[in-house]
Short mmCIF file of C-alpha atoms and ligand atoms in Angstrom, two decimals:
data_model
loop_
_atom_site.label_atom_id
_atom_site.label_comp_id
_atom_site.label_asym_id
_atom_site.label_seq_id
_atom_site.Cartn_x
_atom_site.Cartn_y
_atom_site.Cartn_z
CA UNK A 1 -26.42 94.77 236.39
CA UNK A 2 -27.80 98.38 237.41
CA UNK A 3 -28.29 99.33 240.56
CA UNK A 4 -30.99 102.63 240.78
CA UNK A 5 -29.92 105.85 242.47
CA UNK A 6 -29.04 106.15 245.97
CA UNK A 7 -32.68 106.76 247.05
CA UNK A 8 -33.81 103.45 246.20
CA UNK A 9 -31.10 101.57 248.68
CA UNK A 10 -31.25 98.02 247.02
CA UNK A 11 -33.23 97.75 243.90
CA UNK A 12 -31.10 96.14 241.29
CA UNK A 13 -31.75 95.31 237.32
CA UNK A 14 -30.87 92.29 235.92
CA UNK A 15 -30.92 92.72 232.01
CA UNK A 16 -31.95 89.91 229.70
CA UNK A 17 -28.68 89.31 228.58
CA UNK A 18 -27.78 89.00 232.05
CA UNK A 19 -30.01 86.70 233.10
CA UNK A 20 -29.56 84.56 229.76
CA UNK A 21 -26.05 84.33 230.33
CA UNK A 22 -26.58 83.01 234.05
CA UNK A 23 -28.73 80.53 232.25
CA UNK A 24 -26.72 79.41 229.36
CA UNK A 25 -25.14 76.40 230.64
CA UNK A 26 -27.86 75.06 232.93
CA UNK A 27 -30.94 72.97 232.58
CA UNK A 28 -33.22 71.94 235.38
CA UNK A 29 -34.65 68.53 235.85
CA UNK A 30 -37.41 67.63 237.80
CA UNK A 31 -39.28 71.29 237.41
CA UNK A 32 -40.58 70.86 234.67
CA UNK A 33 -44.70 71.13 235.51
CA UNK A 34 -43.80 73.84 238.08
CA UNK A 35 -41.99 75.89 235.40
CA UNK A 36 -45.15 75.16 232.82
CA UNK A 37 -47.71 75.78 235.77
CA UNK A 38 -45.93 79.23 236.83
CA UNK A 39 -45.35 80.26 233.10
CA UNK A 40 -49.33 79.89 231.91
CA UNK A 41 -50.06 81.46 235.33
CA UNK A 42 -47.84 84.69 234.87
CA UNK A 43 -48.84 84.72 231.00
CA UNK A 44 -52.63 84.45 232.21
CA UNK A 45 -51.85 87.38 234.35
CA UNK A 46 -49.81 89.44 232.24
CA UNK A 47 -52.43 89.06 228.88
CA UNK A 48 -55.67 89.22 230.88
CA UNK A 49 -58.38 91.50 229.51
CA UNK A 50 -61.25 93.66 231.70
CA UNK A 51 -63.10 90.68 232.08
CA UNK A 52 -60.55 88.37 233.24
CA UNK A 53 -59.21 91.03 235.68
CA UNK A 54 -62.96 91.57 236.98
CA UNK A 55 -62.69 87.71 238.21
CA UNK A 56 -58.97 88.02 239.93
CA UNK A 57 -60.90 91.18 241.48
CA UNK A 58 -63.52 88.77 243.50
CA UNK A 59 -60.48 86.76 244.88
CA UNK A 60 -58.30 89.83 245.30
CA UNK A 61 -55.85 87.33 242.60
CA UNK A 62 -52.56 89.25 242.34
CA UNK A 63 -49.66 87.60 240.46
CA UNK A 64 -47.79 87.23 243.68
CA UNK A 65 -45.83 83.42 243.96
CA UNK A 66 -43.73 82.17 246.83
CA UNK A 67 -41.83 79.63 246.25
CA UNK A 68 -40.48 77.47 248.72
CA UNK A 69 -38.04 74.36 249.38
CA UNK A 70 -34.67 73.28 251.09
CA UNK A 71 -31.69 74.86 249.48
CA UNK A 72 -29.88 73.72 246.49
CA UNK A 73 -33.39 72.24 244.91
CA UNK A 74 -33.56 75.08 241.90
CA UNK A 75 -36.06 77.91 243.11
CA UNK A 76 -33.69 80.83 241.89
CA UNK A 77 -32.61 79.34 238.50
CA UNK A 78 -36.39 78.39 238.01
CA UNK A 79 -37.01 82.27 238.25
CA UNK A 80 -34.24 82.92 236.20
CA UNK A 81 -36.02 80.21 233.19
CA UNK A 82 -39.36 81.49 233.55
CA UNK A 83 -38.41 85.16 233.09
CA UNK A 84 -36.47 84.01 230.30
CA UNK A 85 -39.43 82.34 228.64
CA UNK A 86 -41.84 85.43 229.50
CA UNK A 87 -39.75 88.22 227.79
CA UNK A 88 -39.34 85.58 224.47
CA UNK A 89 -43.26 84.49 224.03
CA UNK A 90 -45.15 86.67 225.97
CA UNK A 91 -44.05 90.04 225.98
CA UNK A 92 -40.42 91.79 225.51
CA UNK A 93 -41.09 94.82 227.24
CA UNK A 94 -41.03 92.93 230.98
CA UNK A 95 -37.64 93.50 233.03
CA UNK A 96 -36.52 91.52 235.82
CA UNK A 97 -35.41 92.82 239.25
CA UNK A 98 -34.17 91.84 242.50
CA UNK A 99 -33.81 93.49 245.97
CA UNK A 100 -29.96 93.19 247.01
CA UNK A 101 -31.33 92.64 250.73
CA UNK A 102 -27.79 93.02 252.18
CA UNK A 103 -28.48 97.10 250.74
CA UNK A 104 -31.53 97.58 251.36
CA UNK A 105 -31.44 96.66 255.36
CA UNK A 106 -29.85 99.60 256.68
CA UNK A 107 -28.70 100.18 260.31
CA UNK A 108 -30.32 103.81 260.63
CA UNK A 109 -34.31 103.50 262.35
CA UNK A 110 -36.63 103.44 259.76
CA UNK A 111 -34.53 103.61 256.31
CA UNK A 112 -34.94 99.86 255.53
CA UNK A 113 -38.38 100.28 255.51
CA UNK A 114 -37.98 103.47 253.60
CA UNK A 115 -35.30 102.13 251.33
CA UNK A 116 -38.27 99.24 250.50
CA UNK A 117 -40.82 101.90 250.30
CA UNK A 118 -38.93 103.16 247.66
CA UNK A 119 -38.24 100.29 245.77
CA UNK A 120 -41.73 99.47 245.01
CA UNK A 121 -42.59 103.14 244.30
CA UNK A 122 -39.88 103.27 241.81
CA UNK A 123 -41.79 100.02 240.38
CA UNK A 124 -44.46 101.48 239.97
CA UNK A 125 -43.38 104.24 238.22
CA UNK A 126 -41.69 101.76 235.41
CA UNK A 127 -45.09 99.49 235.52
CA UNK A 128 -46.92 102.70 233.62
CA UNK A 129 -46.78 102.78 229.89
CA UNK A 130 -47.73 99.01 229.69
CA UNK A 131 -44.39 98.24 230.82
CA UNK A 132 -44.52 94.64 233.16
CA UNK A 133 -42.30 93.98 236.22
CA UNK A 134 -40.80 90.75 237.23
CA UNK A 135 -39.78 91.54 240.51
CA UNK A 136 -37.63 88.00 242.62
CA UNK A 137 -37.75 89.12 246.50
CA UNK A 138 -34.67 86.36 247.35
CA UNK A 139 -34.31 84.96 250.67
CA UNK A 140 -37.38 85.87 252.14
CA UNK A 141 -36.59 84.64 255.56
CA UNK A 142 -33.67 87.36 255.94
CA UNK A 143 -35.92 89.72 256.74
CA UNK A 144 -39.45 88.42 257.57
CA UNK A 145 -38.67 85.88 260.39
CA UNK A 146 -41.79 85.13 262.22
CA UNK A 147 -42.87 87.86 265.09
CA UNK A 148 -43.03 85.19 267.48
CA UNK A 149 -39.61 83.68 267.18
CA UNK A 150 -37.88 87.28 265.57
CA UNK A 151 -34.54 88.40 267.67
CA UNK A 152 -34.47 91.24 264.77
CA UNK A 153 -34.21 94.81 265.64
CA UNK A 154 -37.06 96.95 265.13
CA UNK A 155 -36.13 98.02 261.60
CA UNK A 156 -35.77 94.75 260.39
CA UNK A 157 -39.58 94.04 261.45
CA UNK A 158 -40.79 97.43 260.10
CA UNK A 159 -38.71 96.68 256.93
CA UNK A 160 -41.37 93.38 257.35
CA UNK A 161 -44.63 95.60 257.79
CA UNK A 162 -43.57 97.47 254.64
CA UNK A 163 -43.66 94.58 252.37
CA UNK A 164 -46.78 92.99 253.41
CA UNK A 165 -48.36 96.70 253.29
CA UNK A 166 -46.72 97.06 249.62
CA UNK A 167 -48.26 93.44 249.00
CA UNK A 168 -51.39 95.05 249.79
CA UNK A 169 -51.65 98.01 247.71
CA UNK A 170 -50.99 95.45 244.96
CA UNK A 171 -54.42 95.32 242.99
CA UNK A 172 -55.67 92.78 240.31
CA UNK A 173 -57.00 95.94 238.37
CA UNK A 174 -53.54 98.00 238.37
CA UNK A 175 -51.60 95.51 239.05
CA UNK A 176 -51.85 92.49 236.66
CA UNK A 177 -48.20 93.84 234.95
CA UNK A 178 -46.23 93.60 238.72
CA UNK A 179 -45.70 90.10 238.89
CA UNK A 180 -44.00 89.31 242.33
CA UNK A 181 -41.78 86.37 243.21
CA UNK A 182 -40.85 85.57 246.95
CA UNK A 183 -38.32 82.80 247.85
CA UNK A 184 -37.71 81.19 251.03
CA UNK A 185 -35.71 77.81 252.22
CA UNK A 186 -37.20 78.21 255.97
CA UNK A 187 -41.16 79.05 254.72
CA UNK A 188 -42.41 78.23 258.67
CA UNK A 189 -39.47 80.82 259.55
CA UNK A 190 -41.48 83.38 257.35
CA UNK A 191 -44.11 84.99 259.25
CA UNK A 192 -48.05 83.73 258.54
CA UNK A 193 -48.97 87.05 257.73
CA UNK A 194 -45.80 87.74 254.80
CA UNK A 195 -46.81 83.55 253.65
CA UNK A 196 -50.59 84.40 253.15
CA UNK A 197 -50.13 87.74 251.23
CA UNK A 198 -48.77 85.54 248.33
CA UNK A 199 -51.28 84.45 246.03
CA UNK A 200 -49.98 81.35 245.26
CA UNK A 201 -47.63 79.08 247.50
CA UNK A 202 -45.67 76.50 245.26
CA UNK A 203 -43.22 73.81 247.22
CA UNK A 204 -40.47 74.24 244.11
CA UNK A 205 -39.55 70.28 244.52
CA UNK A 206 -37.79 68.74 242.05
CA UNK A 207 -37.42 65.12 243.62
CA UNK A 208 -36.63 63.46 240.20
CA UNK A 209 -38.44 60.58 238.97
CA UNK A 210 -36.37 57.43 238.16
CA UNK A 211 -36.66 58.83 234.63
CA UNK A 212 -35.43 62.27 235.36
CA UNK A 213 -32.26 60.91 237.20
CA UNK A 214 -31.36 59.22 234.37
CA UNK A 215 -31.34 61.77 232.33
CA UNK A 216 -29.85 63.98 234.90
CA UNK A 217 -26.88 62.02 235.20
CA UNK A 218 -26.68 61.22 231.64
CA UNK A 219 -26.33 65.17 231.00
CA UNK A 220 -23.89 65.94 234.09
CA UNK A 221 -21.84 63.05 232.36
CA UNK A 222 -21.60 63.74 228.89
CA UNK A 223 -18.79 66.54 229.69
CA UNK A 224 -16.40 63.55 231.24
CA UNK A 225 -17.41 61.28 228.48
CA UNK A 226 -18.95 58.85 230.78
CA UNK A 227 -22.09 56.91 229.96
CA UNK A 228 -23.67 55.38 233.18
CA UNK A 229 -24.69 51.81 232.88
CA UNK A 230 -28.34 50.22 233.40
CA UNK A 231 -27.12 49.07 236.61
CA UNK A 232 -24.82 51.77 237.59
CA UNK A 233 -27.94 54.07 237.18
CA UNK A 234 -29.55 52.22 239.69
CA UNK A 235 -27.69 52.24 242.54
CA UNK A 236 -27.05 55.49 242.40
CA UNK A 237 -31.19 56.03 241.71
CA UNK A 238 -31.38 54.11 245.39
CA UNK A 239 -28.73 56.33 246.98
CA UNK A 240 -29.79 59.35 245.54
CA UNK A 241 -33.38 58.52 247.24
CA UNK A 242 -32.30 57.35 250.51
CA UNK A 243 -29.88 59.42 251.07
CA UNK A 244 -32.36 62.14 250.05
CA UNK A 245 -29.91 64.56 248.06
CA UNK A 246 -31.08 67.91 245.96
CA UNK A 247 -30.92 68.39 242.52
CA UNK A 248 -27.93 70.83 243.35
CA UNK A 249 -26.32 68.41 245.43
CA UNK A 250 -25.58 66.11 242.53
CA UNK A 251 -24.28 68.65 240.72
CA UNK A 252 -22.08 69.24 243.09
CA UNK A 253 -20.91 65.69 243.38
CA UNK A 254 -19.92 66.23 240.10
CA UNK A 255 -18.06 69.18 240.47
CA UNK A 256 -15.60 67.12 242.89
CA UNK A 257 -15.65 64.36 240.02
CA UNK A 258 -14.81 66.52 237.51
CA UNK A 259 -11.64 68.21 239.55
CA UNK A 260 -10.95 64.80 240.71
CA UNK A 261 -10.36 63.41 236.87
CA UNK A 262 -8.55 66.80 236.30
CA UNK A 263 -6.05 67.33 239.38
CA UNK A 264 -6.06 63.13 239.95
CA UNK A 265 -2.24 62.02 240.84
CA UNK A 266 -3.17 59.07 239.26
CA UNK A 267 -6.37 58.23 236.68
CA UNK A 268 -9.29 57.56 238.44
CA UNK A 269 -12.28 54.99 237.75
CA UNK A 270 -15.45 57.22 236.98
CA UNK A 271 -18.40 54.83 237.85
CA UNK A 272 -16.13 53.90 241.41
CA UNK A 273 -15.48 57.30 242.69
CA UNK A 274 -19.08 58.70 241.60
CA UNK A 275 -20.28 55.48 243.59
CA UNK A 276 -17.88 56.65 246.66
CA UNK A 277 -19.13 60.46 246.33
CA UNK A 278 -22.99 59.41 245.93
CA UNK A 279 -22.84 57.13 249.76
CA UNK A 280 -20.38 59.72 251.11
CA UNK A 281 -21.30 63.12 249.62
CA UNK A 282 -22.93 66.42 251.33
CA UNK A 283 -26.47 66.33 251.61
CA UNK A 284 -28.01 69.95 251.43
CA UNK A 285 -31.61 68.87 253.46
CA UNK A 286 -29.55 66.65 256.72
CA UNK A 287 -27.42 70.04 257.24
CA UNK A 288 -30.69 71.99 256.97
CA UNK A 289 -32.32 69.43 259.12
CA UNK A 290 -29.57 69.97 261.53
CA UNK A 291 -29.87 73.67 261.59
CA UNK A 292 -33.31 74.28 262.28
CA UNK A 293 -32.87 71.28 265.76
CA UNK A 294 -30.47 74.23 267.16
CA UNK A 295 -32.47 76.97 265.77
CA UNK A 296 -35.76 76.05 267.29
CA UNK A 297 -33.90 74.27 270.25
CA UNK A 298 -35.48 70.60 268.92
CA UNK A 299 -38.92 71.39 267.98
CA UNK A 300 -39.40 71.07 264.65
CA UNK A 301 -41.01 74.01 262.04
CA UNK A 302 -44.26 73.49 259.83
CA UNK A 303 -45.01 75.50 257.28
CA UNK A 304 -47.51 78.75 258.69
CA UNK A 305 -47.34 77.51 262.51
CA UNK A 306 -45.04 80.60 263.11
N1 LIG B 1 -33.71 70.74 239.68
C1 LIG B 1 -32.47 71.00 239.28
N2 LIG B 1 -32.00 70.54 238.10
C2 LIG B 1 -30.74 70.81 237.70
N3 LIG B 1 -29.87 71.56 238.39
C3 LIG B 1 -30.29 72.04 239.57
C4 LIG B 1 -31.59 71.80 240.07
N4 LIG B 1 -31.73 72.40 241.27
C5 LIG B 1 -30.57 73.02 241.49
N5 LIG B 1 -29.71 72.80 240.49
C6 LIG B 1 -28.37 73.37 240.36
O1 LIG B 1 -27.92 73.65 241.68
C7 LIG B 1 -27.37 74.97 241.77
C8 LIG B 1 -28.21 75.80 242.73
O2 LIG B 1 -29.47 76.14 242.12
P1 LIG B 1 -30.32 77.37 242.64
O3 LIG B 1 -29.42 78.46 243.09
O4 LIG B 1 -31.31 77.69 241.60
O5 LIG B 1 -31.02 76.70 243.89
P2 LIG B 1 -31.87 77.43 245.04
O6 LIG B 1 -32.99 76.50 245.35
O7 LIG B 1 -32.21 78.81 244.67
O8 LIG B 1 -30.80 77.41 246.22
P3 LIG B 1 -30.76 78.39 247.51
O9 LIG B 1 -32.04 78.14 248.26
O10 LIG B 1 -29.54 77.94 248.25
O11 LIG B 1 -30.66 79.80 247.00
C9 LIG B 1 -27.37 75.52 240.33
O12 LIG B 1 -26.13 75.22 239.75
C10 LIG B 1 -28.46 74.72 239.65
O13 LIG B 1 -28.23 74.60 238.28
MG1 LIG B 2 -31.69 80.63 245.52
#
């Protein structure tokens, strides 16, 4: 990981091996299309001749994607694959970077929005020389809260006015190399006018077919040496949809299993505990659910109301 000079407060480098590595033990389920949608899109983008780009010009098409969905559900690991799969079949000279938000909002008037300023400057500069940019704008919401329900201090907002005027400058002649990748769990947190800058606006669900939670579960319980029965499979297939758990979630469930059969005083039953875990376990979207009641004092969000 490199993080730029001090002038560009926030702009960090994630290098292939990096990102490989983060990658190396995981495999998503339930993304599949998405990821195949997202990667012809970006490879469209990326490969596009004159022509091409004269079309994205009539519908000002930048490759600008915001993906949203409830924590937990794979959005950042999805970014993670598909940059992955860019760099090896479309083209190796495309980085990947990220904005360490927590850096880049600064206390002092104005320098968040001159610490972003600089971030996409210094973009631009490595976007010459046929160079492409994969740049993943993380938690979204941290910084571009809707106007209307924003307690944020005035740099925070301007920090907000800067990206959508840095999404603007973004042009489908110059710009087909800069592909842009916003991420939010709260998208009707994220103010209208940051949502509609995106080009495209993906929900990132991975609600797994009965198919795809088999397999799922299959793979999470290889490691213990546990093959799920027929019927064990489905009970947990009718927990797993009324209880309405995320992809991550299960994973986690396993996690306890797996310190469970570790750290166990005694040995435990796999298919009984996993049972106990799936009707008792934390669900990522009730807490979110939860959250946003106090947050918007009851009323509940849609996505663009503001
Ligand atoms: N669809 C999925 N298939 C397999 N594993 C998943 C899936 N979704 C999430 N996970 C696992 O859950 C964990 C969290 O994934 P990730 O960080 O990509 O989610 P996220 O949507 O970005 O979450 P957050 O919104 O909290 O940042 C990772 O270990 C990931 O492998
Ligand atoms: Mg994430």
């Amino acid at each position: 990981m490199s993080y730029f000079s001090q002038g560009s407060g926030g702009l960090v480098q994630l290098t292939h091996g990096e990102i490989q590595q983060k990658i190396a033990q995981q495999k998503l389920f339930g993304l599949d299309e998405l990821q195949q949608y997202l990667f012809r899109f970006c490879k469209i983008m990326l490969t596009a001749n004159r022509d091409r780009i004269k079309d994205f010009s009539i519908y000002d098409l930048t490759p600008s994607i915001l993906l949203y969905c409830p924590p937990n559900t794979g959005k950042t690991s999805l970014c993670y694959f598909l940059f992955d799969r860019l760099k090896r079949e479309v083209t190796n000279e495309i980085n990947f970077y990220t904005v360490d938000i927590g850096r880049m909002l600064d206390p002092n008037l104005g320098q968040s929005s001159r610490n972003l300023e600089q971030i996409f400057q210094d973009l631009h500069e490595l976007c010459k020389d046929n160079s492409s940019v994969f740049l993943l704008l993380d938690e979204l919401d941290s910084f571009c809260m809707s106007r209307s329900r924003a307690q944020e201090n005035d740099g925070v907002r301007r920090a907000m006015t800067t990206l959508m005027q840095e999404l603007d400058k973004l042009s489908p002649v110059t710009h087909n190399q800069f592909l842009v990748f916003g991420i939010t769990n709260v998208p009707y947190f994220v103010d209208p006018a940051v949502v509609r800058r995106f080009s495209i606006k993906k929900l990132a669900d991975s609600r797994l077919s009965r198919n795809e939670f088999n397999n799922y579960l299959n793979y999470l319980s290889k490691p213990l040496g546990y093959k799920p029965t027929n019927k064990e499979l489905d009970k947990l297939y009718d927990l797993y949809q009324s209880r309405d758990f995320t992809a991550g979630d299960i994973k986690a469930l396993y996690k306890v299993l797996l310190v469970d059969v570790l750290c166990g005083e005694q040995d435990i039953i796999i298919p009984d505990t996993l049972l106990n875990l799936f009707e008792t376990g934390f669900l990522t979207r009730e807490h979110l659910a939860n959250t946003h009641k106090e947050l918007s004092h009851g009323k509940p969000g849609s996505l663009g109301n503001g």
